[in-house]
Short mmCIF file of C-alpha atoms and ligand atoms in Angstrom, two decimals:
data_model
loop_
_atom_site.label_atom_id
_atom_site.label_comp_id
_atom_site.label_asym_id
_atom_site.label_seq_id
_atom_site.Cartn_x
_atom_site.Cartn_y
_atom_site.Cartn_z
CA MET A 1 -38.84 92.81 -20.01
CA LYS A 2 -37.23 89.94 -18.13
CA THR A 3 -34.03 90.48 -16.18
CA HIS A 4 -30.92 88.69 -17.40
CA VAL A 5 -29.14 86.86 -14.58
CA PRO A 6 -26.56 84.10 -14.22
CA ALA A 7 -28.09 80.66 -13.55
CA VAL A 8 -25.73 80.40 -10.56
CA ASP A 9 -24.15 83.46 -8.92
CA GLY A 10 -20.44 84.09 -8.66
CA LEU A 11 -19.20 81.99 -11.57
CA PHE A 12 -18.99 84.53 -14.42
CA THR A 13 -19.68 88.15 -15.33
CA MET A 14 -22.76 89.10 -17.34
CA ASP A 15 -20.87 91.17 -19.94
CA PRO A 16 -21.94 90.17 -23.39
CA PRO A 17 -20.12 90.06 -25.73
CA GLU A 18 -17.05 89.61 -23.52
CA PRO A 19 -18.01 87.67 -20.40
CA ARG A 20 -15.31 86.49 -17.99
CA LEU A 21 -15.20 83.50 -15.67
CA LEU A 22 -14.67 84.48 -12.04
CA GLY A 23 -11.86 82.69 -10.25
CA THR A 24 -9.44 83.32 -7.43
CA ARG A 25 -5.66 83.39 -7.31
CA CYS A 26 -3.53 82.60 -4.27
CA ARG A 27 -1.33 85.57 -3.21
CA GLY A 28 1.21 83.13 -1.82
CA CYS A 29 1.91 80.58 -4.56
CA GLY A 30 0.05 82.05 -7.54
CA THR A 31 -2.15 79.01 -8.26
CA TYR A 32 -5.66 79.65 -9.64
CA PHE A 33 -9.05 78.25 -8.73
CA PHE A 34 -12.28 77.89 -10.69
CA PRO A 35 -14.95 77.84 -9.39
CA ALA A 36 -13.46 80.40 -6.98
CA GLU A 37 -11.93 78.98 -3.79
CA ARG A 38 -12.35 81.66 -1.13
CA THR A 39 -11.31 79.92 2.07
CA PHE A 40 -7.89 78.21 1.81
CA CYS A 41 -5.27 77.71 -0.84
CA ARG A 42 -5.49 74.05 -1.91
CA ASN A 43 -1.79 73.75 -2.74
CA PRO A 44 -0.56 71.35 0.00
CA ASP A 45 2.74 73.26 0.30
CA CYS A 46 1.12 76.68 0.72
CA ASP A 47 -0.28 78.09 3.98
CA GLU A 48 -1.68 81.25 2.46
CA ASP A 49 -5.33 82.12 2.97
CA ALA A 50 -5.29 85.40 1.05
CA LEU A 51 -7.06 84.60 -2.21
CA GLU A 52 -7.78 87.43 -4.63
CA GLU A 53 -10.72 87.54 -7.01
CA VAL A 54 -9.62 87.45 -10.64
CA HIS A 55 -11.22 87.42 -14.07
CA LEU A 56 -9.88 84.40 -15.95
CA SER A 57 -8.71 84.56 -19.57
CA ARG A 58 -11.56 84.60 -22.11
CA THR A 59 -9.66 82.49 -24.60
CA GLY A 60 -7.88 79.15 -24.60
CA THR A 61 -7.19 76.07 -26.68
CA LEU A 62 -9.45 73.06 -27.11
CA TRP A 63 -8.10 70.11 -25.05
CA SER A 64 -10.90 67.75 -26.02
CA TYR A 65 -14.61 67.70 -26.82
CA THR A 66 -17.65 65.45 -26.88
CA SER A 67 -21.41 65.66 -27.28
CA ALA A 68 -24.59 65.11 -25.31
CA ASN A 69 -26.90 63.32 -27.73
CA TYR A 70 -29.41 62.39 -25.05
CA GLN A 71 -31.16 64.71 -22.63
CA PRO A 72 -29.28 65.02 -19.32
CA PRO A 73 -31.42 64.46 -16.20
CA ALA A 74 -32.47 67.17 -13.71
CA PRO A 75 -31.14 69.44 -12.29
CA PHE A 76 -30.35 70.25 -15.94
CA VAL A 77 -33.20 72.24 -17.48
CA ALA A 78 -33.43 71.00 -21.05
CA LYS A 79 -34.99 72.75 -24.03
CA ASP A 80 -38.26 71.27 -25.20
CA PRO A 81 -37.76 69.52 -27.53
CA PHE A 82 -34.23 68.58 -26.48
CA GLU A 83 -31.48 69.57 -28.88
CA PRO A 84 -28.16 67.69 -28.69
CA PHE A 85 -25.16 69.89 -27.94
CA ALA A 86 -21.38 69.69 -27.98
CA ILE A 87 -19.19 70.07 -24.87
CA ALA A 88 -15.65 71.41 -24.83
CA ALA A 89 -12.72 71.20 -22.41
CA VAL A 90 -10.67 74.35 -22.93
CA GLU A 91 -7.20 74.95 -21.54
CA LEU A 92 -6.43 78.50 -20.39
CA GLU A 93 -2.73 79.11 -20.90
CA ALA A 94 -2.01 81.81 -18.32
CA GLU A 95 -3.96 80.07 -15.56
CA GLY A 96 -2.89 76.51 -16.49
CA ILE A 97 -6.44 75.32 -15.91
CA THR A 98 -8.88 73.35 -18.12
CA ILE A 99 -12.55 74.32 -17.95
CA LEU A 100 -15.60 72.52 -19.31
CA GLY A 101 -18.58 74.11 -20.95
CA GLN A 102 -21.21 73.55 -23.60
CA VAL A 103 -20.24 74.68 -27.08
CA ALA A 104 -22.20 77.61 -28.48
CA ASP A 105 -25.46 76.98 -30.35
CA GLY A 106 -25.06 75.76 -33.88
CA VAL A 107 -21.50 74.46 -33.45
CA GLY A 108 -21.38 70.65 -33.54
CA VAL A 109 -18.51 68.24 -32.92
CA GLU A 110 -17.76 68.12 -36.68
CA ALA A 111 -16.56 71.74 -36.43
CA LEU A 112 -14.18 71.01 -33.55
CA GLU A 113 -10.58 69.82 -33.42
CA ALA A 114 -8.17 69.48 -30.47
CA GLY A 115 -5.81 72.46 -30.32
CA MET A 116 -8.12 75.02 -31.93
CA PRO A 117 -8.58 78.45 -30.28
CA MET A 118 -11.80 78.93 -28.33
CA GLU A 119 -13.45 81.90 -26.64
CA LEU A 120 -15.99 82.40 -23.90
CA VAL A 121 -19.54 83.53 -24.70
CA LEU A 122 -22.85 83.64 -22.82
CA ARG A 123 -25.97 81.71 -23.68
CA GLU A 124 -29.47 81.45 -22.30
CA LEU A 125 -29.98 78.28 -20.28
CA TYR A 126 -33.69 78.65 -19.36
CA GLN A 127 -36.32 81.24 -18.36
CA ASP A 128 -39.03 81.75 -15.79
CA GLU A 129 -41.71 84.48 -15.43
CA GLU A 130 -39.27 87.22 -14.47
CA HIS A 131 -35.77 86.11 -15.42
CA VAL A 132 -33.68 84.78 -18.25
CA TYR A 133 -30.94 82.56 -16.79
CA PHE A 134 -27.54 82.43 -18.48
CA THR A 135 -24.52 80.19 -18.44
CA TRP A 136 -21.14 80.23 -20.19
CA ASN A 137 -20.35 78.46 -23.45
CA TRP A 138 -17.21 77.91 -25.47
CA LYS A 139 -17.14 78.94 -29.11
CA PRO A 140 -14.43 78.52 -31.76
CA THR A 141 -12.67 81.89 -32.04
CA ASP A 142 -13.83 83.76 -35.14
CA GLY A 143 -12.08 82.35 -38.17
CA ALA A 144 -10.95 79.14 -36.44
CA VAL A 145 -11.80 76.05 -38.46
CA GLY A 146 -11.54 72.50 -37.20
CA GLY A 147 -12.74 69.05 -38.10
CA ALA A 148 -10.16 67.87 -40.61
CA MET B 1 5.70 42.08 9.17
CA SER B 2 3.79 40.53 6.28
CA LYS B 3 0.95 42.69 5.04
CA ASP B 4 -0.88 39.73 3.50
CA VAL B 5 -4.43 38.84 4.41
CA ALA B 6 -6.16 35.71 3.15
CA VAL B 7 -9.23 35.62 0.93
CA LEU B 8 -11.06 32.68 2.49
CA GLY B 9 -14.29 33.04 0.64
CA VAL B 10 -15.91 34.93 -2.24
CA GLY B 11 -19.51 35.25 -3.36
CA MET B 12 -21.65 37.24 -5.74
CA HIS B 13 -25.29 37.83 -6.55
CA PRO B 14 -25.59 37.85 -10.35
CA TRP B 15 -25.68 41.31 -11.95
CA GLY B 16 -28.90 42.36 -13.69
CA LYS B 17 -32.02 44.41 -13.19
CA TRP B 18 -33.85 42.32 -10.65
CA GLY B 19 -36.11 44.93 -9.07
CA GLN B 20 -35.35 43.82 -5.53
CA SER B 21 -33.71 45.39 -2.49
CA PHE B 22 -29.93 45.84 -2.45
CA VAL B 23 -30.00 44.10 0.96
CA ARG B 24 -31.14 40.88 -0.65
CA TYR B 25 -28.27 40.96 -3.17
CA GLY B 26 -25.71 41.68 -0.45
CA VAL B 27 -26.97 38.95 1.86
CA LYS B 28 -26.98 36.36 -0.93
CA ALA B 29 -23.39 37.28 -1.84
CA ALA B 30 -22.37 37.14 1.85
CA GLN B 31 -23.96 33.71 2.35
CA ASP B 32 -22.13 32.39 -0.70
CA ALA B 33 -18.82 33.84 0.54
CA LEU B 34 -19.34 32.26 3.98
CA ARG B 35 -20.16 28.87 2.42
CA ASP B 36 -17.09 29.20 0.17
CA ALA B 37 -14.95 29.90 3.26
CA GLY B 38 -16.49 27.03 5.21
CA LEU B 39 -17.48 29.44 7.98
CA ARG B 40 -20.72 30.46 9.66
CA TRP B 41 -22.02 34.01 10.05
CA ARG B 42 -21.45 33.68 13.83
CA ASP B 43 -17.71 33.24 13.14
CA ILE B 44 -17.45 36.73 11.62
CA GLN B 45 -15.97 39.31 13.99
CA PHE B 46 -16.09 42.38 11.77
CA VAL B 47 -18.41 43.47 8.93
CA ALA B 48 -17.29 46.10 6.41
CA GLY B 49 -20.17 47.42 4.30
CA GLY B 50 -19.85 49.40 1.08
CA ASP B 51 -22.51 52.12 1.06
CA THR B 52 -25.04 52.84 -1.67
CA ILE B 53 -26.35 56.42 -1.85
CA ARG B 54 -29.43 55.65 -3.93
CA ASN B 55 -31.31 53.41 -1.51
CA GLY B 56 -32.16 55.66 1.44
CA TYR B 57 -30.81 55.47 4.97
CA PRO B 58 -30.16 51.69 4.99
CA GLY B 59 -27.74 52.31 2.13
CA PHE B 60 -25.73 54.92 4.11
CA VAL B 61 -25.19 52.43 6.94
CA ALA B 62 -24.75 49.39 4.72
CA GLY B 63 -22.52 47.50 7.17
CA ALA B 64 -25.17 47.53 9.87
CA THR B 65 -27.97 46.92 7.35
CA PHE B 66 -26.30 43.71 6.17
CA ALA B 67 -25.42 42.68 9.75
CA GLN B 68 -29.04 43.09 10.84
CA ALA B 69 -30.29 41.15 7.81
CA LEU B 70 -27.86 38.30 8.53
CA GLY B 71 -29.01 38.41 12.19
CA TRP B 72 -27.52 40.68 14.87
CA SER B 73 -24.54 38.78 16.21
CA GLY B 74 -22.65 41.52 18.01
CA ALA B 75 -20.02 41.74 15.27
CA LYS B 76 -18.22 45.06 14.96
CA VAL B 77 -19.17 47.09 11.92
CA SER B 78 -18.10 49.82 9.49
CA SER B 79 -19.77 51.48 6.51
CA SER B 80 -17.76 53.35 3.91
CA TYR B 81 -18.31 55.27 0.73
CA GLY B 82 -15.92 56.18 -2.09
CA ALA B 83 -18.21 56.32 -5.15
CA CYS B 84 -17.04 53.68 -7.67
CA ALA B 85 -14.14 52.92 -5.31
CA THR B 86 -16.47 52.11 -2.39
CA GLY B 87 -15.60 48.42 -2.41
CA ALA B 88 -11.89 49.16 -2.03
CA GLN B 89 -12.66 51.40 0.93
CA ALA B 90 -14.55 48.54 2.62
CA ILE B 91 -11.77 46.04 1.80
CA SER B 92 -9.19 48.47 3.16
CA VAL B 93 -11.03 48.91 6.47
CA ALA B 94 -11.43 45.14 6.95
CA ARG B 95 -7.80 44.49 6.02
CA ALA B 96 -6.53 47.19 8.38
CA HIS B 97 -8.52 45.65 11.26
CA ILE B 98 -7.02 42.24 10.50
CA LEU B 99 -3.45 43.51 10.11
CA ALA B 100 -3.73 45.55 13.31
CA GLY B 101 -4.81 42.42 15.16
CA LEU B 102 -8.21 43.91 16.01
CA CYS B 103 -9.99 40.93 14.45
CA ASP B 104 -9.09 37.61 12.82
CA VAL B 105 -11.85 37.27 10.29
CA ALA B 106 -14.00 39.85 8.52
CA LEU B 107 -16.82 39.96 5.99
CA VAL B 108 -16.80 42.63 3.25
CA ILE B 109 -20.12 43.27 1.46
CA GLY B 110 -21.23 45.71 -1.23
CA ALA B 111 -24.52 45.72 -3.14
CA ASP B 112 -26.63 48.10 -5.17
CA ALA B 113 -30.05 48.45 -6.73
CA ALA B 114 -29.39 50.97 -9.48
CA PRO B 115 -31.69 53.44 -11.25
CA LYS B 116 -32.30 53.23 -15.00
CA GLY B 117 -30.33 55.47 -17.38
CA PHE B 118 -27.95 58.27 -16.38
CA PHE B 119 -26.78 58.56 -12.81
CA ALA B 120 -28.10 61.92 -11.55
CA PRO B 121 -27.12 63.83 -8.41
CA THR B 122 -29.20 63.56 -5.25
CA GLY B 123 -32.00 66.13 -4.90
CA GLY B 124 -32.09 69.77 -3.71
CA LYS B 125 -30.42 72.97 -4.96
CA ARG B 126 -26.71 72.88 -4.02
CA PRO B 127 -24.52 75.25 -6.09
CA ASP B 128 -21.51 74.42 -3.86
CA ASP B 129 -21.72 70.72 -4.77
CA PRO B 130 -19.74 70.16 -8.00
CA ASP B 131 -21.93 67.14 -8.79
CA TRP B 132 -25.07 69.31 -8.73
CA LEU B 133 -23.39 72.23 -10.47
CA ARG B 134 -22.12 70.31 -13.52
CA PHE B 135 -25.57 68.89 -14.26
CA HIS B 136 -27.45 72.13 -13.69
CA ILE B 137 -25.30 74.70 -15.40
CA GLN B 138 -23.77 72.69 -18.26
CA GLY B 139 -25.78 69.45 -18.61
CA ILE B 140 -22.61 67.42 -18.07
CA THR B 141 -23.28 63.73 -17.33
CA ASN B 142 -20.84 60.90 -16.61
CA PRO B 143 -20.58 59.88 -20.30
CA THR B 144 -19.43 63.46 -21.04
CA TYR B 145 -16.14 62.70 -19.28
CA PHE B 146 -15.83 59.32 -21.04
CA GLY B 147 -16.33 61.10 -24.37
CA LEU B 148 -13.72 63.78 -23.57
CA TYR B 149 -11.11 61.15 -22.66
CA ALA B 150 -11.92 59.10 -25.77
CA ARG B 151 -11.64 62.10 -28.12
CA ARG B 152 -8.38 63.06 -26.41
CA ARG B 153 -7.05 59.52 -27.00
CA MET B 154 -7.95 59.84 -30.68
CA ALA B 155 -6.17 63.22 -30.95
CA VAL B 156 -3.02 62.20 -29.07
CA HIS B 157 -2.61 58.49 -29.92
CA GLY B 158 -4.58 58.12 -33.15
CA ALA B 159 -7.11 55.72 -31.63
CA THR B 160 -10.25 55.05 -33.68
CA GLN B 161 -13.85 54.24 -32.89
CA ARG B 162 -13.12 50.73 -34.20
CA ASP B 163 -10.40 50.32 -31.54
CA PHE B 164 -12.88 51.29 -28.85
CA ALA B 165 -15.50 48.91 -30.24
CA ALA B 166 -12.92 46.09 -30.28
CA VAL B 167 -12.67 46.38 -26.48
CA LYS B 168 -16.40 45.66 -26.21
CA VAL B 169 -16.09 42.72 -28.59
CA LYS B 170 -13.29 41.25 -26.43
CA ASN B 171 -15.05 41.80 -23.10
CA ALA B 172 -18.34 40.43 -24.40
CA LYS B 173 -16.50 37.26 -25.42
CA HIS B 174 -14.85 37.01 -22.00
CA GLY B 175 -18.17 37.42 -20.21
CA LEU B 176 -19.95 34.73 -22.24
CA HIS B 177 -19.36 31.98 -19.68
CA ASN B 178 -19.45 34.05 -16.49
CA PRO B 179 -22.58 33.01 -14.58
CA ASN B 180 -22.62 36.32 -12.67
CA ALA B 181 -22.48 38.54 -15.78
CA ARG B 182 -25.61 40.39 -16.85
CA TYR B 183 -24.92 40.31 -20.61
CA ARG B 184 -23.78 36.96 -21.97
CA LYS B 185 -23.86 37.39 -25.70
CA GLU B 186 -21.17 37.99 -28.33
CA VAL B 187 -21.24 41.51 -29.72
CA PRO B 188 -19.90 41.98 -33.26
CA LEU B 189 -17.82 45.10 -33.97
CA GLU B 190 -20.43 46.46 -36.38
CA GLU B 191 -23.12 46.25 -33.73
CA VAL B 192 -21.11 48.54 -31.44
CA LEU B 193 -20.43 50.99 -34.26
CA SER B 194 -24.06 51.05 -35.37
CA SER B 195 -25.46 51.55 -31.86
CA ALA B 196 -26.63 55.09 -31.03
CA LEU B 197 -23.99 57.77 -30.51
CA VAL B 198 -24.29 58.89 -26.87
CA ALA B 199 -21.22 61.02 -26.16
CA ASP B 200 -19.16 61.48 -29.31
CA PRO B 201 -17.10 59.42 -30.20
CA LEU B 202 -18.70 56.79 -27.95
CA HIS B 203 -21.71 54.69 -28.84
CA LEU B 204 -24.28 53.18 -26.51
CA LEU B 205 -22.40 49.85 -26.52
CA ASP B 206 -19.10 51.59 -25.64
CA ILE B 207 -20.56 52.77 -22.33
CA CYS B 208 -21.39 50.54 -19.40
CA ALA B 209 -24.93 50.23 -18.09
CA THR B 210 -26.03 50.56 -14.46
CA SER B 211 -26.90 47.27 -12.78
CA ASP B 212 -28.13 45.62 -9.62
CA GLY B 213 -25.69 43.21 -8.02
CA GLY B 214 -23.87 42.20 -4.87
CA ALA B 215 -20.40 40.90 -4.00
CA ALA B 216 -18.76 39.73 -0.78
CA LEU B 217 -15.42 38.53 0.56
CA VAL B 218 -14.42 36.69 3.70
CA LEU B 219 -10.97 37.97 4.69
CA SER B 220 -8.80 36.69 7.51
CA SER B 221 -5.36 36.83 9.05
CA MET B 222 -2.83 34.37 7.61
CA ASP B 223 -2.74 32.60 11.00
CA PHE B 224 -6.50 32.12 11.01
CA ALA B 225 -6.38 30.96 7.37
CA ARG B 226 -3.77 28.28 8.10
CA LYS B 227 -6.20 26.59 10.50
CA HIS B 228 -8.91 26.44 7.84
CA THR B 229 -7.28 25.93 4.47
CA THR B 230 -4.05 25.49 2.55
CA ASP B 231 -2.58 28.00 0.09
CA PRO B 232 -5.36 30.59 0.13
CA VAL B 233 -5.37 33.50 -2.30
CA LYS B 234 -3.82 36.50 -0.55
CA ILE B 235 -4.43 40.22 -0.80
CA ALA B 236 -0.89 41.60 -1.06
CA ALA B 237 -1.78 45.29 -1.47
CA VAL B 238 -4.67 47.74 -1.37
CA SER B 239 -4.28 51.23 -2.80
CA THR B 240 -6.76 53.93 -1.83
CA VAL B 241 -4.63 56.93 -2.89
CA THR B 242 -5.97 60.41 -3.56
CA PRO B 243 -4.55 62.76 -6.22
CA VAL B 244 -1.52 64.95 -5.66
CA TYR B 245 -2.05 68.67 -6.29
CA PRO B 246 -2.30 69.85 -8.98
CA ASN B 247 -4.54 67.25 -10.63
CA THR B 248 -4.38 68.62 -14.17
CA ILE B 249 -6.63 66.12 -15.98
CA ILE B 250 -10.33 66.99 -15.88
CA GLU B 251 -12.14 64.62 -13.59
CA MET B 252 -15.71 63.68 -12.77
CA PRO B 253 -17.68 65.58 -11.38
CA ASN B 254 -15.60 68.75 -11.70
CA LEU B 255 -16.07 71.62 -14.13
CA ALA B 256 -12.36 72.49 -14.06
CA THR B 257 -8.94 71.03 -13.32
CA ASP B 258 -6.48 72.28 -10.75
CA SER B 259 -4.11 74.98 -11.99
CA LYS B 260 -0.57 74.23 -13.19
CA THR B 261 0.49 77.80 -12.44
CA GLY B 262 2.75 78.48 -9.48
CA VAL B 263 3.16 74.83 -8.41
CA GLY B 264 5.30 71.88 -9.50
CA LEU B 265 3.62 68.99 -11.25
CA PRO B 266 3.51 65.63 -9.38
CA GLU B 267 5.71 62.82 -10.65
CA LEU B 268 2.69 60.71 -11.57
CA GLY B 269 -0.76 61.70 -12.70
CA PHE B 270 -3.63 60.55 -10.48
CA LYS B 271 -4.66 57.53 -12.54
CA GLU B 272 -1.03 56.46 -12.96
CA SER B 273 -0.52 56.70 -9.20
CA ILE B 274 -3.35 54.30 -8.28
CA ALA B 275 -1.89 50.93 -9.32
CA HIS B 276 1.65 52.25 -8.82
CA ASP B 277 0.97 52.52 -5.09
CA ALA B 278 -0.34 48.93 -5.00
CA TYR B 279 2.69 47.61 -6.92
CA GLU B 280 5.01 49.37 -4.44
CA GLU B 281 3.18 47.92 -1.46
CA ALA B 282 3.23 44.38 -2.91
CA ALA B 283 6.86 44.77 -4.09
CA LEU B 284 5.65 43.53 -7.49
CA GLY B 285 5.40 45.16 -10.90
CA PRO B 286 3.16 45.00 -13.97
CA LYS B 287 5.38 42.26 -15.45
CA ASP B 288 4.56 39.99 -12.49
CA MET B 289 0.83 40.15 -13.21
CA SER B 290 -1.01 37.27 -14.92
CA LEU B 291 -4.23 39.24 -15.41
CA ALA B 292 -5.90 42.57 -14.68
CA GLU B 293 -9.46 43.66 -13.91
CA VAL B 294 -9.80 47.32 -14.91
CA TYR B 295 -12.75 49.69 -14.67
CA ASP B 296 -14.12 49.87 -18.22
CA LEU B 297 -16.82 52.48 -17.63
CA SER B 298 -16.21 53.03 -21.33
CA THR B 299 -14.30 50.96 -23.86
CA ALA B 300 -11.83 53.83 -24.41
CA LEU B 301 -11.13 54.05 -20.68
CA GLU B 302 -9.99 50.42 -20.69
CA LEU B 303 -7.28 51.39 -23.19
CA ASP B 304 -6.19 54.30 -20.96
CA TRP B 305 -5.89 51.88 -18.03
CA TYR B 306 -3.52 49.57 -19.95
CA GLU B 307 -1.03 52.43 -19.92
CA GLN B 308 -1.91 53.79 -16.49
CA ILE B 309 -1.27 50.43 -14.81
CA GLY B 310 1.95 49.87 -16.74
CA LEU B 311 0.91 47.08 -19.13
CA CYS B 312 2.41 49.06 -22.03
CA PRO B 313 3.92 52.50 -22.71
CA PRO B 314 1.59 55.46 -23.46
CA GLY B 315 0.20 55.18 -26.98
CA ASP B 316 0.65 51.40 -27.28
CA ALA B 317 -2.69 50.27 -25.84
CA GLU B 318 -4.39 49.88 -29.22
CA LYS B 319 -1.54 47.67 -30.41
CA LEU B 320 -1.68 45.56 -27.24
CA LEU B 321 -5.40 45.04 -27.84
CA ARG B 322 -5.08 44.36 -31.57
CA ASP B 323 -2.30 41.83 -30.96
CA GLY B 324 -4.65 39.89 -28.70
CA GLU B 325 -2.37 40.31 -25.68
CA THR B 326 -5.25 41.41 -23.44
CA THR B 327 -7.57 38.60 -24.60
CA ILE B 328 -7.67 35.34 -22.61
CA GLY B 329 -4.78 33.32 -24.02
CA GLY B 330 -2.68 36.48 -24.54
CA ARG B 331 0.24 37.78 -22.48
CA ILE B 332 -1.86 39.75 -19.97
CA PRO B 333 -5.61 39.14 -20.20
CA VAL B 334 -7.63 42.18 -19.12
CA ASN B 335 -11.15 41.81 -17.76
CA PRO B 336 -11.43 38.02 -18.14
CA SER B 337 -14.65 38.39 -16.09
CA GLY B 338 -16.17 40.31 -18.99
CA GLY B 339 -15.67 43.63 -17.19
CA LEU B 340 -18.27 46.33 -16.81
CA ALA B 341 -19.09 45.74 -20.47
CA SER B 342 -20.66 42.41 -19.46
CA PHE B 343 -21.79 43.39 -15.98
CA GLY B 344 -22.91 47.01 -15.98
CA GLU B 345 -22.00 48.96 -12.88
CA ALA B 346 -23.31 48.13 -9.40
CA VAL B 347 -21.30 50.89 -7.74
CA PRO B 348 -20.50 49.69 -4.19
CA ALA B 349 -20.15 46.06 -5.27
CA GLN B 350 -17.88 46.56 -8.24
CA ALA B 351 -14.42 46.81 -6.64
CA ILE B 352 -15.33 43.78 -4.48
CA ALA B 353 -16.47 41.85 -7.56
CA GLN B 354 -13.08 42.57 -9.16
CA VAL B 355 -11.41 40.79 -6.22
CA CYS B 356 -13.89 37.88 -6.49
CA GLU B 357 -12.75 37.42 -10.09
CA LEU B 358 -9.04 37.55 -9.18
CA THR B 359 -9.69 34.92 -6.50
CA TRP B 360 -11.49 32.53 -8.85
CA GLN B 361 -8.75 33.03 -11.45
CA LEU B 362 -5.91 32.44 -8.97
CA ARG B 363 -7.63 29.32 -7.63
CA GLY B 364 -8.13 27.99 -11.17
CA GLN B 365 -11.92 28.04 -10.72
CA ALA B 366 -12.85 30.53 -13.47
CA GLU B 367 -14.60 27.97 -15.60
CA GLY B 368 -14.89 28.91 -19.27
CA ARG B 369 -12.72 32.02 -18.85
CA GLN B 370 -9.68 30.69 -16.96
CA VAL B 371 -6.33 32.44 -17.40
CA GLU B 372 -4.02 29.42 -17.38
CA GLY B 373 -1.42 29.34 -14.63
CA ALA B 374 -2.49 32.67 -13.09
CA LYS B 375 -0.23 33.57 -10.17
CA ALA B 376 -0.98 37.25 -9.51
CA GLY B 377 -3.55 39.79 -10.57
CA VAL B 378 -4.27 43.49 -10.20
CA THR B 379 -7.54 45.42 -10.07
CA VAL B 380 -7.88 49.12 -10.71
CA ASN B 381 -10.72 51.53 -10.45
CA GLN B 382 -11.39 55.15 -9.63
CA GLY B 383 -14.21 56.78 -7.71
CA LEU B 384 -15.27 60.34 -8.32
CA PHE B 385 -14.07 63.01 -5.87
CA GLY B 386 -10.53 61.58 -5.92
CA HIS B 387 -10.82 57.94 -4.81
CA GLY B 388 -8.14 55.61 -6.09
CA SER B 389 -8.74 51.86 -5.86
CA SER B 390 -6.35 49.05 -6.68
CA VAL B 391 -5.94 45.59 -5.17
CA ILE B 392 -3.21 43.05 -5.88
CA CYS B 393 -3.86 39.37 -5.18
CA THR B 394 -1.31 36.58 -5.28
CA VAL B 395 -1.30 32.87 -4.68
ZN1 LIG C 401 -1.17 79.09 -2.41
#
């Protein structure tokens, strides 16, 4: 049995079915960072260096979307044969931050529409002898229908 | 004190896929710029090189690489990098030396020999590098961002794929007679729409290719220029601004925006701030411009730029295009050179090439694509990792 691990550490929790992206929040001004900023607050008017680890919201609204119809180059590890995928930019309301991610398997651009609710899921990216490597994906929230 | 510097000479190596060293393209462009200025290489006191990161060590020290190729002359040197905005960085360094009185005459050179297909990050495993991370963990390429902006434009402003394709049709027409353009062929609307979908809603012909090419400028103080020529084209402003936190529009190569929570939003978004800064420095506005050269990495991005450089209010770009206002002969021709649509992108040369085009236009030497009576022009461009680039030229 292969071990399930994130493709890159420290970006999200491995909690199917409810994974969370890992960010930080500045204790001084309240601004958020993803990927996590752990050294300084990047707000130019804030001198705080106390940044707390936070789990970001799992849901947001679709800001925009596109597709990758051709295989991206390395260091992406593509499926063989390559399957085109959709990519979403999702706005998290509480954090005021927009985050990119592939759209879950089987959901193409025709099913997407700006403004629709989206949620975070995990998906296998690639495998080796011992591990299955995961990343995050966005998926229309159950029941959401787009593509007018 | 006047902040003008003179453009004494311009030169380019034609864009294409020539399979030669970037040094050769840069040197050819430099020799043409020197000839155009009526100067010799020995007259140059300062060389500002635009770096290329895909051609090994010589590319990282481009200023010295070009100086050595032209023949060591003892000239002072700089090499700068700002991704797609590299050329503006080199122009800015040369201009600052001239305005500070550290030199009278400088040569700016940028050239690239580009790989085929998608730009990919440099090698090695680097999870802390956003450029590596976006490719590895999400398969996000440059066209991904172009597609996101284009779909957003469709959702917010009702743009269509036909509007995007019409930008390519216009730029292809403009580039027809430009001897330095790589593609010199009319492209019908249907050909754009029937080309392969790359990053929905954008087709292959909506997205610019990667090219080889080189461009160079001879810049000097106004005093030096007066001894050599009359009424030279002048650089009135150079903007190299960075974003103001929080930058809330997703930007290459990041996986996320800054957060709007807990901080006030800046008065202008990043892209809006780029030309704005140049207009302020030149004490001119969009209405004073006779033409613009904007960075059409995609057709849809050209429409965004119309609004971001103040040619029309947000949402009106499609109308401006449809009314023919941005075509040569219209109120404010955009990309009379043919733009990236006709050139493809030669990263460190591109912002310099934009200034070459303004210079030819303002001198009345843009044969076959001349904007009649051009008095002032603006370039705009943006390099990943927060590099603004805008130059205003006047005559
Ligand atoms: Zn802070």
